[in-house]
Each structure stands twice: as structure tokens, then as C-alpha cells.
PDB file of N, CA and C in Angstrom:
ATOM      1  N   MET A   1       9.052 -15.198 -35.633  1.00 65.00           N
ATOM      2  CA  MET A   1       7.831 -14.537 -35.193  1.00 65.00           C
ATOM      3  C   MET A   1       7.000 -15.467 -34.308  1.00 65.00           C
ATOM      4  N   LYS A   2       6.867 -16.727 -34.738  1.00 67.00           N
ATOM      5  CA  LYS A   2       6.099 -17.687 -33.958  1.00 67.00           C
ATOM      6  C   LYS A   2       6.741 -17.907 -32.585  1.00 67.00           C
ATOM      7  N   ARG A   3       8.051 -17.987 -32.555  1.00 61.00           N
ATOM      8  CA  ARG A   3       8.777 -18.184 -31.294  1.00 61.00           C
ATOM      9  C   ARG A   3       8.563 -16.992 -30.357  1.00 61.00           C
ATOM     10  N   SER A   4       8.557 -15.790 -30.895  1.00 58.00           N
ATOM     11  CA  SER A   4       8.325 -14.589 -30.086  1.00 58.00           C
ATOM     12  C   SER A   4       6.927 -14.611 -29.475  1.00 58.00           C
ATOM     13  N   LEU A   5       5.954 -15.035 -30.242  1.00 56.00           N
ATOM     14  CA  LEU A   5       4.587 -15.127 -29.745  1.00 56.00           C
ATOM     15  C   LEU A   5       4.488 -16.175 -28.637  1.00 56.00           C
ATOM     16  N   GLU A   6       5.157 -17.303 -28.822  1.00 56.00           N
ATOM     17  CA  GLU A   6       5.160 -18.349 -27.801  1.00 56.00           C
ATOM     18  C   GLU A   6       5.790 -17.840 -26.504  1.00 56.00           C
ATOM     19  N   LEU A   7       6.908 -17.148 -26.613  1.00 41.00           N
ATOM     20  CA  LEU A   7       7.564 -16.593 -25.421  1.00 41.00           C
ATOM     21  C   LEU A   7       6.680 -15.554 -24.733  1.00 41.00           C
ATOM     22  N   PHE A   8       6.016 -14.735 -25.533  1.00 46.00           N
ATOM     23  CA  PHE A   8       5.118 -13.728 -24.971  1.00 46.00           C
ATOM     24  C   PHE A   8       3.995 -14.398 -24.180  1.00 46.00           C
ATOM     25  N   ILE A   9       3.395 -15.430 -24.753  1.00 52.00           N
ATOM     26  CA  ILE A   9       2.302 -16.136 -24.086  1.00 52.00           C
ATOM     27  C   ILE A   9       2.794 -16.800 -22.803  1.00 52.00           C
ATOM     28  N   ILE A  10       3.961 -17.410 -22.850  1.00 47.00           N
ATOM     29  CA  ILE A  10       4.525 -18.042 -21.654  1.00 47.00           C
ATOM     30  C   ILE A  10       4.766 -17.001 -20.561  1.00 47.00           C
ATOM     31  N   HIS A  11       5.336 -15.860 -20.911  1.00 41.00           N
ATOM     32  CA  HIS A  11       5.575 -14.799 -19.926  1.00 41.00           C
ATOM     33  C   HIS A  11       4.258 -14.244 -19.382  1.00 41.00           C
ATOM     34  N   LEU A  12       3.269 -14.109 -20.241  1.00 40.00           N
ATOM     35  CA  LEU A  12       1.970 -13.609 -19.810  1.00 40.00           C
ATOM     36  C   LEU A  12       1.326 -14.573 -18.815  1.00 40.00           C
ATOM     37  N   LEU A  13       1.357 -15.861 -19.120  1.00 43.00           N
ATOM     38  CA  LEU A  13       0.798 -16.861 -18.209  1.00 43.00           C
ATOM     39  C   LEU A  13       1.547 -16.878 -16.878  1.00 43.00           C
ATOM     40  N   PHE A  14       2.863 -16.773 -16.927  1.00 41.00           N
ATOM     41  CA  PHE A  14       3.665 -16.728 -15.703  1.00 41.00           C
ATOM     42  C   PHE A  14       3.279 -15.517 -14.857  1.00 41.00           C
ATOM     43  N   ALA A  15       3.102 -14.370 -15.494  1.00 41.00           N
ATOM     44  CA  ALA A  15       2.727 -13.151 -14.772  1.00 41.00           C
ATOM     45  C   ALA A  15       1.356 -13.301 -14.124  1.00 41.00           C
ATOM     46  N   ILE A  16       0.422 -13.932 -14.825  1.00 46.00           N
ATOM     47  CA  ILE A  16      -0.916 -14.142 -14.269  1.00 46.00           C
ATOM     48  C   ILE A  16      -0.847 -15.055 -13.050  1.00 46.00           C
ATOM     49  N   VAL A  17      -0.110 -16.151 -13.166  1.00 38.00           N
ATOM     50  CA  VAL A  17       0.026 -17.082 -12.041  1.00 38.00           C
ATOM     51  C   VAL A  17       0.708 -16.398 -10.865  1.00 38.00           C
ATOM     52  N   LEU A  18       1.758 -15.647 -11.117  1.00 36.00           N
ATOM     53  CA  LEU A  18       2.476 -14.947 -10.051  1.00 36.00           C
ATOM     54  C   LEU A  18       1.572 -13.928  -9.371  1.00 36.00           C
ATOM     55  N   PHE A  19       0.835 -13.152 -10.154  1.00 40.00           N
ATOM     56  CA  PHE A  19      -0.067 -12.147  -9.594  1.00 40.00           C
ATOM     57  C   PHE A  19      -1.153 -12.806  -8.759  1.00 40.00           C
ATOM     58  N   THR A  20      -1.735 -13.880  -9.262  1.00 41.00           N
ATOM     59  CA  THR A  20      -2.806 -14.571  -8.545  1.00 41.00           C
ATOM     60  C   THR A  20      -2.301 -15.148  -7.235  1.00 41.00           C
ATOM     61  N   SER A  21      -1.146 -15.811  -7.248  1.00 40.00           N
ATOM     62  CA  SER A  21      -0.630 -16.403  -6.012  1.00 40.00           C
ATOM     63  C   SER A  21      -0.218 -15.329  -5.019  1.00 40.00           C
ATOM     64  N   THR A  22       0.305 -14.214  -5.491  1.00 43.00           N
ATOM     65  CA  THR A  22       0.679 -13.115  -4.601  1.00 43.00           C
ATOM     66  C   THR A  22      -0.556 -12.488  -3.986  1.00 43.00           C
ATOM     67  N   ALA A  23      -1.582 -12.285  -4.793  1.00 49.00           N
ATOM     68  CA  ALA A  23      -2.808 -11.678  -4.281  1.00 49.00           C
ATOM     69  C   ALA A  23      -3.463 -12.566  -3.239  1.00 49.00           C
ATOM     70  N   MET A  24      -3.410 -13.876  -3.425  1.00 53.00           N
ATOM     71  CA  MET A  24      -4.035 -14.788  -2.484  1.00 53.00           C
ATOM     72  C   MET A  24      -3.226 -14.907  -1.195  1.00 53.00           C
ATOM     73  N   SER A  25      -1.921 -14.784  -1.263  1.00 74.00           N
ATOM     74  CA  SER A  25      -1.096 -14.957  -0.076  1.00 74.00           C
ATOM     75  C   SER A  25      -0.866 -13.651   0.680  1.00 74.00           C
ATOM     76  N   ASN A  26      -1.237 -12.537   0.102  1.00 92.00           N
ATOM     77  CA  ASN A  26      -1.064 -11.234   0.740  1.00 92.00           C
ATOM     78  C   ASN A  26      -2.399 -10.503   0.789  1.00 92.00           C
ATOM     79  N   PRO A  27      -3.224 -10.791   1.804  1.00 97.00           N
ATOM     80  CA  PRO A  27      -4.524 -10.119   1.869  1.00 97.00           C
ATOM     81  C   PRO A  27      -4.345  -8.615   2.016  1.00 97.00           C
ATOM     82  N   GLN A  28      -5.268  -7.871   1.451  1.00 97.00           N
ATOM     83  CA  GLN A  28      -5.204  -6.417   1.468  1.00 97.00           C
ATOM     84  C   GLN A  28      -6.482  -5.842   2.062  1.00 97.00           C
ATOM     85  N   CYS A  29      -6.362  -4.681   2.666  1.00 98.00           N
ATOM     86  CA  CYS A  29      -7.518  -3.959   3.176  1.00 98.00           C
ATOM     87  C   CYS A  29      -8.265  -3.312   2.012  1.00 98.00           C
ATOM     88  N   PRO A  30      -9.566  -3.125   2.154  1.00 97.00           N
ATOM     89  CA  PRO A  30     -10.313  -2.418   1.115  1.00 97.00           C
ATOM     90  C   PRO A  30      -9.829  -0.974   1.001  1.00 97.00           C
ATOM     91  N   PRO A  31      -9.877  -0.402  -0.188  1.00 96.00           N
ATOM     92  CA  PRO A  31      -9.438   0.986  -0.372  1.00 96.00           C
ATOM     93  C   PRO A  31     -10.181   1.935   0.571  1.00 96.00           C
ATOM     94  N   GLY A  32      -9.427   2.774   1.247  1.00 97.00           N
ATOM     95  CA  GLY A  32      -9.999   3.787   2.126  1.00 97.00           C
ATOM     96  C   GLY A  32     -10.462   3.292   3.487  1.00 97.00           C
ATOM     97  N   PHE A  33     -10.395   1.984   3.748  1.00 97.00           N
ATOM     98  CA  PHE A  33     -10.903   1.419   5.003  1.00 97.00           C
ATOM     99  C   PHE A  33      -9.914   1.625   6.143  1.00 97.00           C
ATOM    100  N   THR A  34     -10.442   1.986   7.318  1.00 97.00           N
ATOM    101  CA  THR A  34      -9.647   2.078   8.535  1.00 97.00           C
ATOM    102  C   THR A  34     -10.308   1.208   9.598  1.00 97.00           C
ATOM    103  N   GLY A  35      -9.533   0.302  10.181  1.00 97.00           N
ATOM    104  CA  GLY A  35     -10.067  -0.595  11.201  1.00 97.00           C
ATOM    105  C   GLY A  35      -9.299  -1.903  11.206  1.00 97.00           C
ATOM    106  N   TYR A  36      -9.919  -2.940  11.756  1.00 98.00           N
ATOM    107  CA  TYR A  36      -9.280  -4.245  11.883  1.00 98.00           C
ATOM    108  C   TYR A  36     -10.097  -5.290  11.135  1.00 98.00           C
ATOM    109  N   LEU A  37      -9.397  -6.254  10.533  1.00 97.00           N
ATOM    110  CA  LEU A  37     -10.043  -7.358   9.826  1.00 97.00           C
ATOM    111  C   LEU A  37      -9.360  -8.665  10.182  1.00 97.00           C
ATOM    112  N   GLU A  38     -10.118  -9.760  10.115  1.00 95.00           N
ATOM    113  CA  GLU A  38      -9.533 -11.082  10.314  1.00 95.00           C
ATOM    114  C   GLU A  38      -8.533 -11.370   9.208  1.00 95.00           C
ATOM    115  N   TYR A  39      -7.469 -12.055   9.543  1.00 96.00           N
ATOM    116  CA  TYR A  39      -6.520 -12.538   8.540  1.00 96.00           C
ATOM    117  C   TYR A  39      -7.081 -13.854   8.012  1.00 96.00           C
ATOM    118  N   PRO A  40      -7.195 -14.016   6.703  1.00 93.00           N
ATOM    119  CA  PRO A  40      -7.762 -15.256   6.164  1.00 93.00           C
ATOM    120  C   PRO A  40      -6.948 -16.490   6.569  1.00 93.00           C
ATOM    121  N   ASP A  41      -7.622 -17.508   7.023  1.00 90.00           N
ATOM    122  CA  ASP A  41      -7.030 -18.820   7.322  1.00 90.00           C
ATOM    123  C   ASP A  41      -5.975 -18.815   8.422  1.00 90.00           C
ATOM    124  N   ASN A  42      -5.940 -17.790   9.267  1.00 92.00           N
ATOM    125  CA  ASN A  42      -4.991 -17.786  10.380  1.00 92.00           C
ATOM    126  C   ASN A  42      -5.560 -16.916  11.494  1.00 92.00           C
ATOM    127  N   CYS A  43      -6.087 -17.549  12.526  1.00 93.00           N
ATOM    128  CA  CYS A  43      -6.735 -16.781  13.590  1.00 93.00           C
ATOM    129  C   CYS A  43      -5.729 -16.118  14.533  1.00 93.00           C
ATOM    130  N   TYR A  44      -4.442 -16.364  14.341  1.00 95.00           N
ATOM    131  CA  TYR A  44      -3.419 -15.768  15.203  1.00 95.00           C
ATOM    132  C   TYR A  44      -2.865 -14.462  14.642  1.00 95.00           C
ATOM    133  N   LYS A  45      -3.420 -14.019  13.524  1.00 96.00           N
ATOM    134  CA  LYS A  45      -3.013 -12.759  12.898  1.00 96.00           C
ATOM    135  C   LYS A  45      -4.259 -11.937  12.607  1.00 96.00           C
ATOM    136  N   PHE A  46      -4.052 -10.655  12.357  1.00 97.00           N
ATOM    137  CA  PHE A  46      -5.146  -9.809  11.886  1.00 97.00           C
ATOM    138  C   PHE A  46      -4.569  -8.703  11.017  1.00 97.00           C
ATOM    139  N   LEU A  47      -5.448  -8.044  10.279  1.00 98.00           N
ATOM    140  CA  LEU A  47      -5.044  -6.931   9.431  1.00 98.00           C
ATOM    141  C   LEU A  47      -5.414  -5.632  10.128  1.00 98.00           C
ATOM    142  N   GLN A  48      -4.461  -4.747  10.243  1.00 98.00           N
ATOM    143  CA  GLN A  48      -4.734  -3.402  10.728  1.00 98.00           C
ATOM    144  C   GLN A  48      -4.748  -2.517   9.492  1.00 98.00           C
ATOM    145  N   CYS A  49      -5.874  -1.871   9.245  1.00 98.00           N
ATOM    146  CA  CYS A  49      -6.047  -1.065   8.035  1.00 98.00           C
ATOM    147  C   CYS A  49      -6.048   0.415   8.396  1.00 98.00           C
ATOM    148  N   ASP A  50      -5.304   1.193   7.645  1.00 98.00           N
ATOM    149  CA  ASP A  50      -5.253   2.637   7.849  1.00 98.00           C
ATOM    150  C   ASP A  50      -5.480   3.310   6.504  1.00 98.00           C
ATOM    151  N   ARG A  51      -6.718   3.715   6.260  1.00 97.00           N
ATOM    152  CA  ARG A  51      -7.118   4.352   4.999  1.00 97.00           C
ATOM    153  C   ARG A  51      -6.686   3.525   3.790  1.00 97.00           C
ATOM    154  N   GLY A  52      -6.856   2.211   3.902  1.00 94.00           N
ATOM    155  CA  GLY A  52      -6.535   1.303   2.807  1.00 94.00           C
ATOM    156  C   GLY A  52      -5.156   0.683   2.871  1.00 94.00           C
ATOM    157  N   SER A  53      -4.248   1.242   3.658  1.00 97.00           N
ATOM    158  CA  SER A  53      -2.928   0.623   3.828  1.00 97.00           C
ATOM    159  C   SER A  53      -3.077  -0.592   4.734  1.00 97.00           C
ATOM    160  N   THR A  54      -2.330  -1.654   4.434  1.00 98.00           N
ATOM    161  CA  THR A  54      -2.473  -2.918   5.151  1.00 98.00           C
ATOM    162  C   THR A  54      -1.243  -3.223   5.990  1.00 98.00           C
ATOM    163  N   PHE A  55      -1.474  -3.558   7.258  1.00 98.00           N
ATOM    164  CA  PHE A  55      -0.415  -3.989   8.162  1.00 98.00           C
ATOM    165  C   PHE A  55      -0.840  -5.325   8.759  1.00 98.00           C
ATOM    166  N   VAL A  56      -0.003  -6.354   8.615  1.00 98.00           N
ATOM    167  CA  VAL A  56      -0.292  -7.668   9.183  1.00 98.00           C
ATOM    168  C   VAL A  56       0.300  -7.714  10.586  1.00 98.00           C
ATOM    169  N   ILE A  57      -0.553  -7.989  11.569  1.00 98.00           N
ATOM    170  CA  ILE A  57      -0.151  -7.989  12.971  1.00 98.00           C
ATOM    171  C   ILE A  57      -0.343  -9.395  13.546  1.00 98.00           C
ATOM    172  N   ASN A  58       0.634  -9.862  14.318  1.00 98.00           N
ATOM    173  CA  ASN A  58       0.517 -11.139  15.024  1.00 98.00           C
ATOM    174  C   ASN A  58      -0.036 -10.894  16.418  1.00 98.00           C
ATOM    175  N   CYS A  59      -0.963 -11.744  16.842  1.00 98.00           N
ATOM    176  CA  CYS A  59      -1.434 -11.687  18.229  1.00 98.00           C
ATOM    177  C   CYS A  59      -0.328 -12.201  19.143  1.00 98.00           C
ATOM    178  N   GLY A  60      -0.425 -11.864  20.408  1.00 97.00           N
ATOM    179  CA  GLY A  60       0.552 -12.333  21.384  1.00 97.00           C
ATOM    180  C   GLY A  60       0.470 -13.844  21.566  1.00 97.00           C
ATOM    181  N   PRO A  61       1.499 -14.426  22.154  1.00 96.00           N
ATOM    182  CA  PRO A  61       1.523 -15.881  22.356  1.00 96.00           C
ATOM    183  C   PRO A  61       0.274 -16.373  23.090  1.00 96.00           C
ATOM    184  N   GLY A  62      -0.323 -17.420  22.552  1.00 93.00           N
ATOM    185  CA  GLY A  62      -1.487 -18.030  23.183  1.00 93.00           C
ATOM    186  C   GLY A  62      -2.800 -17.322  22.953  1.00 93.00           C
ATOM    187  N   THR A  63      -2.805 -16.270  22.122  1.00 96.00           N
ATOM    188  CA  THR A  63      -4.048 -15.550  21.851  1.00 96.00           C
ATOM    189  C   THR A  63      -4.361 -15.562  20.365  1.00 96.00           C
ATOM    190  N   ALA A  64      -5.626 -15.284  20.059  1.00 96.00           N
ATOM    191  CA  ALA A  64      -6.109 -15.267  18.683  1.00 96.00           C
ATOM    192  C   ALA A  64      -6.968 -14.023  18.486  1.00 96.00           C
ATOM    193  N   PHE A  65      -7.069 -13.555  17.249  1.00 96.00           N
ATOM    194  CA  PHE A  65      -7.835 -12.337  16.969  1.00 96.00           C
ATOM    195  C   PHE A  65      -9.331 -12.628  17.035  1.00 96.00           C
ATOM    196  N   ASN A  66     -10.034 -11.846  17.839  1.00 96.00           N
ATOM    197  CA  ASN A  66     -11.481 -11.974  17.968  1.00 96.00           C
ATOM    198  C   ASN A  66     -12.140 -10.872  17.137  1.00 96.00           C
ATOM    199  N   PRO A  67     -12.785 -11.223  16.013  1.00 94.00           N
ATOM    200  CA  PRO A  67     -13.379 -10.204  15.149  1.00 94.00           C
ATOM    201  C   PRO A  67     -14.596  -9.509  15.763  1.00 94.00           C
ATOM    202  N   TRP A  68     -15.173 -10.085  16.812  1.00 95.00           N
ATOM    203  CA  TRP A  68     -16.327  -9.464  17.465  1.00 95.00           C
ATOM    204  C   TRP A  68     -15.895  -8.317  18.370  1.00 95.00           C
ATOM    205  N   THR A  69     -14.712  -8.432  18.959  1.00 96.00           N
ATOM    206  CA  THR A  69     -14.236  -7.393  19.879  1.00 96.00           C
ATOM    207  C   THR A  69     -13.048  -6.611  19.319  1.00 96.00           C
ATOM    208  N   ASN A  70     -12.494  -7.091  18.200  1.00 96.00           N
ATOM    209  CA  ASN A  70     -11.327  -6.464  17.556  1.00 96.00           C
ATOM    210  C   ASN A  70     -10.099  -6.416  18.455  1.00 96.00           C
ATOM    211  N   VAL A  71      -9.936  -7.443  19.290  1.00 97.00           N
ATOM    212  CA  VAL A  71      -8.738  -7.577  20.122  1.00 97.00           C
ATOM    213  C   VAL A  71      -8.281  -9.034  20.091  1.00 97.00           C
ATOM    214  N   CYS A  72      -7.037  -9.270  20.479  1.00 97.00           N
ATOM    215  CA  CYS A  72      -6.548 -10.640  20.621  1.00 97.00           C
ATOM    216  C   CYS A  72      -7.086 -11.180  21.943  1.00 97.00           C
ATOM    217  N   ASP A  73      -7.609 -12.386  21.894  1.00 96.00           N
ATOM    218  CA  ASP A  73      -8.361 -12.958  23.007  1.00 96.00           C
ATOM    219  C   ASP A  73      -7.945 -14.417  23.182  1.00 96.00           C
ATOM    220  N   TRP A  74      -8.446 -15.067  24.223  1.00 95.00           N
ATOM    221  CA  TRP A  74      -8.199 -16.497  24.377  1.00 95.00           C
ATOM    222  C   TRP A  74      -8.866 -17.229  23.218  1.00 95.00           C
ATOM    223  N   PRO A  75      -8.202 -18.214  22.628  1.00 92.00           N
ATOM    224  CA  PRO A  75      -8.750 -18.902  21.448  1.00 92.00           C
ATOM    225  C   PRO A  75     -10.155 -19.464  21.646  1.00 92.00           C
ATOM    226  N   GLU A  76     -10.480 -19.925  22.846  1.00 91.00           N
ATOM    227  CA  GLU A  76     -11.821 -20.481  23.054  1.00 91.00           C
ATOM    228  C   GLU A  76     -12.920 -19.426  22.968  1.00 91.00           C
ATOM    229  N   ASN A  77     -12.552 -18.139  23.017  1.00 93.00           N
ATOM    230  CA  ASN A  77     -13.521 -17.050  22.880  1.00 93.00           C
ATOM    231  C   ASN A  77     -13.632 -16.539  21.450  1.00 93.00           C
ATOM    232  N   VAL A  78     -12.865 -17.115  20.542  1.00 91.00           N
ATOM    233  CA  VAL A  78     -12.785 -16.614  19.169  1.00 91.00           C
ATOM    234  C   VAL A  78     -13.586 -17.527  18.241  1.00 91.00           C
ATOM    235  N   PRO A  79     -14.584 -16.968  17.536  1.00 81.00           N
ATOM    236  CA  PRO A  79     -15.432 -17.796  16.681  1.00 81.00           C
ATOM    237  C   PRO A  79     -14.687 -18.534  15.567  1.00 81.00           C
ATOM    238  N   SER A  80     -13.593 -17.981  15.061  1.00 78.00           N
ATOM    239  CA  SER A  80     -12.890 -18.606  13.934  1.00 78.00           C
ATOM    240  C   SER A  80     -11.851 -19.630  14.377  1.00 78.00           C
ATOM    241  N   CYS A  81     -11.659 -19.807  15.683  1.00 84.00           N
ATOM    242  CA  CYS A  81     -10.736 -20.814  16.214  1.00 84.00           C
ATOM    243  C   CYS A  81     -11.488 -21.664  17.222  1.00 84.00           C
ATOM    244  N   TYR A  82     -11.029 -22.858  17.400  1.00 68.00           N
ATOM    245  CA  TYR A  82     -11.590 -23.669  18.467  1.00 68.00           C
ATOM    246  C   TYR A  82     -10.521 -24.590  19.014  1.00 68.00           C
ATOM    247  N   VAL A  83     -10.705 -25.008  20.247  1.00 60.00           N
ATOM    248  CA  VAL A  83      -9.769 -25.903  20.914  1.00 60.00           C
ATOM    249  C   VAL A  83     -10.413 -27.279  20.947  1.00 60.00           C
ATOM    250  N   ASP A  84      -9.709 -28.280  20.388  1.00 62.00           N
ATOM    251  CA  ASP A  84     -10.271 -29.634  20.410  1.00 62.00           C
ATOM    252  C   ASP A  84     -10.065 -30.261  21.788  1.00 62.00           C
ATOM    253  N   GLY A  85     -10.508 -31.482  21.965  1.00 52.00           N
ATOM    254  CA  GLY A  85     -10.432 -32.156  23.252  1.00 52.00           C
ATOM    255  C   GLY A  85      -9.023 -32.350  23.773  1.00 52.00           C
ATOM    256  N   GLU A  86      -8.025 -32.288  22.899  1.00 50.00           N
ATOM    257  CA  GLU A  86      -6.638 -32.481  23.313  1.00 50.00           C
ATOM    258  C   GLU A  86      -5.915 -31.160  23.554  1.00 50.00           C
ATOM    259  N   GLY A  87      -6.641 -30.052  23.480  1.00 47.00           N
ATOM    260  CA  GLY A  87      -6.025 -28.749  23.697  1.00 47.00           C
ATOM    261  C   GLY A  87      -5.368 -28.164  22.464  1.00 47.00           C
ATOM    262  N   THR A  88      -5.542 -28.825  21.311  1.00 50.00           N
ATOM    263  CA  THR A  88      -4.977 -28.312  20.064  1.00 50.00           C
ATOM    264  C   THR A  88      -5.926 -27.281  19.472  1.00 50.00           C
ATOM    265  N   ILE A  89      -5.383 -26.167  19.034  1.00 52.00           N
ATOM    266  CA  ILE A  89      -6.204 -25.105  18.462  1.00 52.00           C
ATOM    267  C   ILE A  89      -6.208 -25.256  16.949  1.00 52.00           C
ATOM    268  N   ASP A  90      -7.395 -25.293  16.380  1.00 53.00           N
ATOM    269  CA  ASP A  90      -7.560 -25.414  14.935  1.00 53.00           C
ATOM    270  C   ASP A  90      -8.390 -24.248  14.431  1.00 53.00           C
ATOM    271  N   ILE A  91      -8.285 -24.017  13.124  1.00 53.00           N
ATOM    272  CA  ILE A  91      -9.079 -22.971  12.489  1.00 53.00           C
ATOM    273  C   ILE A  91     -10.354 -23.602  11.958  1.00 53.00           C
ATOM    274  N   ARG A  92     -11.477 -22.965  12.193  1.00 49.00           N
ATOM    275  CA  ARG A  92     -12.755 -23.465  11.669  1.00 49.00           C
ATOM    276  C   ARG A  92     -12.890 -23.132  10.221  1.00 49.00           C
TER     277      ARG A  92
END
């Protein structure tokens, strides 16, 4: 009985960790929302939402998602990205 309880707790903890890591790595649109959202921690992607369904879209080469205009734009025009002095693009 004690062993069964230990296994149950281990499986429960594993499920919690798996769910948490999956939820953090797979951003979702709010229920019922239609429109575009920034992709967390990656300015080269965005979320296209259709009544709560989530589609992850990559911007074209050399462009980043601009949340002010809802289009892929030059990185220097995007508030969540910036180009350093060496031309490297980083996320703010």
C-alpha cells in the first residue's frame, strides 16, 4: 500500500511538471480571441488567434513581429527587438 502511494505521488508530480513545462513552452490564445499576439521571448514569431485557436507563425527572413502594427517589420521598428551596435538582433 505504501509503495502504491509513493508511485502515485511520483506520477502526480511528473504530470504537474510535464503540464507546467508544456504550458510554458506552448503559448495559447485567450478563449474566444481573434487577432494577433506577440510570441513570448521570440520577436521573430507571432500567434495568430482564431476564436481561441492558436497558430504559431514565423515572420519572413530578416523581419520581426511588430505588435503595434500587427505585421512583420524591420527589427529596428519593433519595440520588443533591438539591433545592437554590431548588427546583432536581441530581444528586449
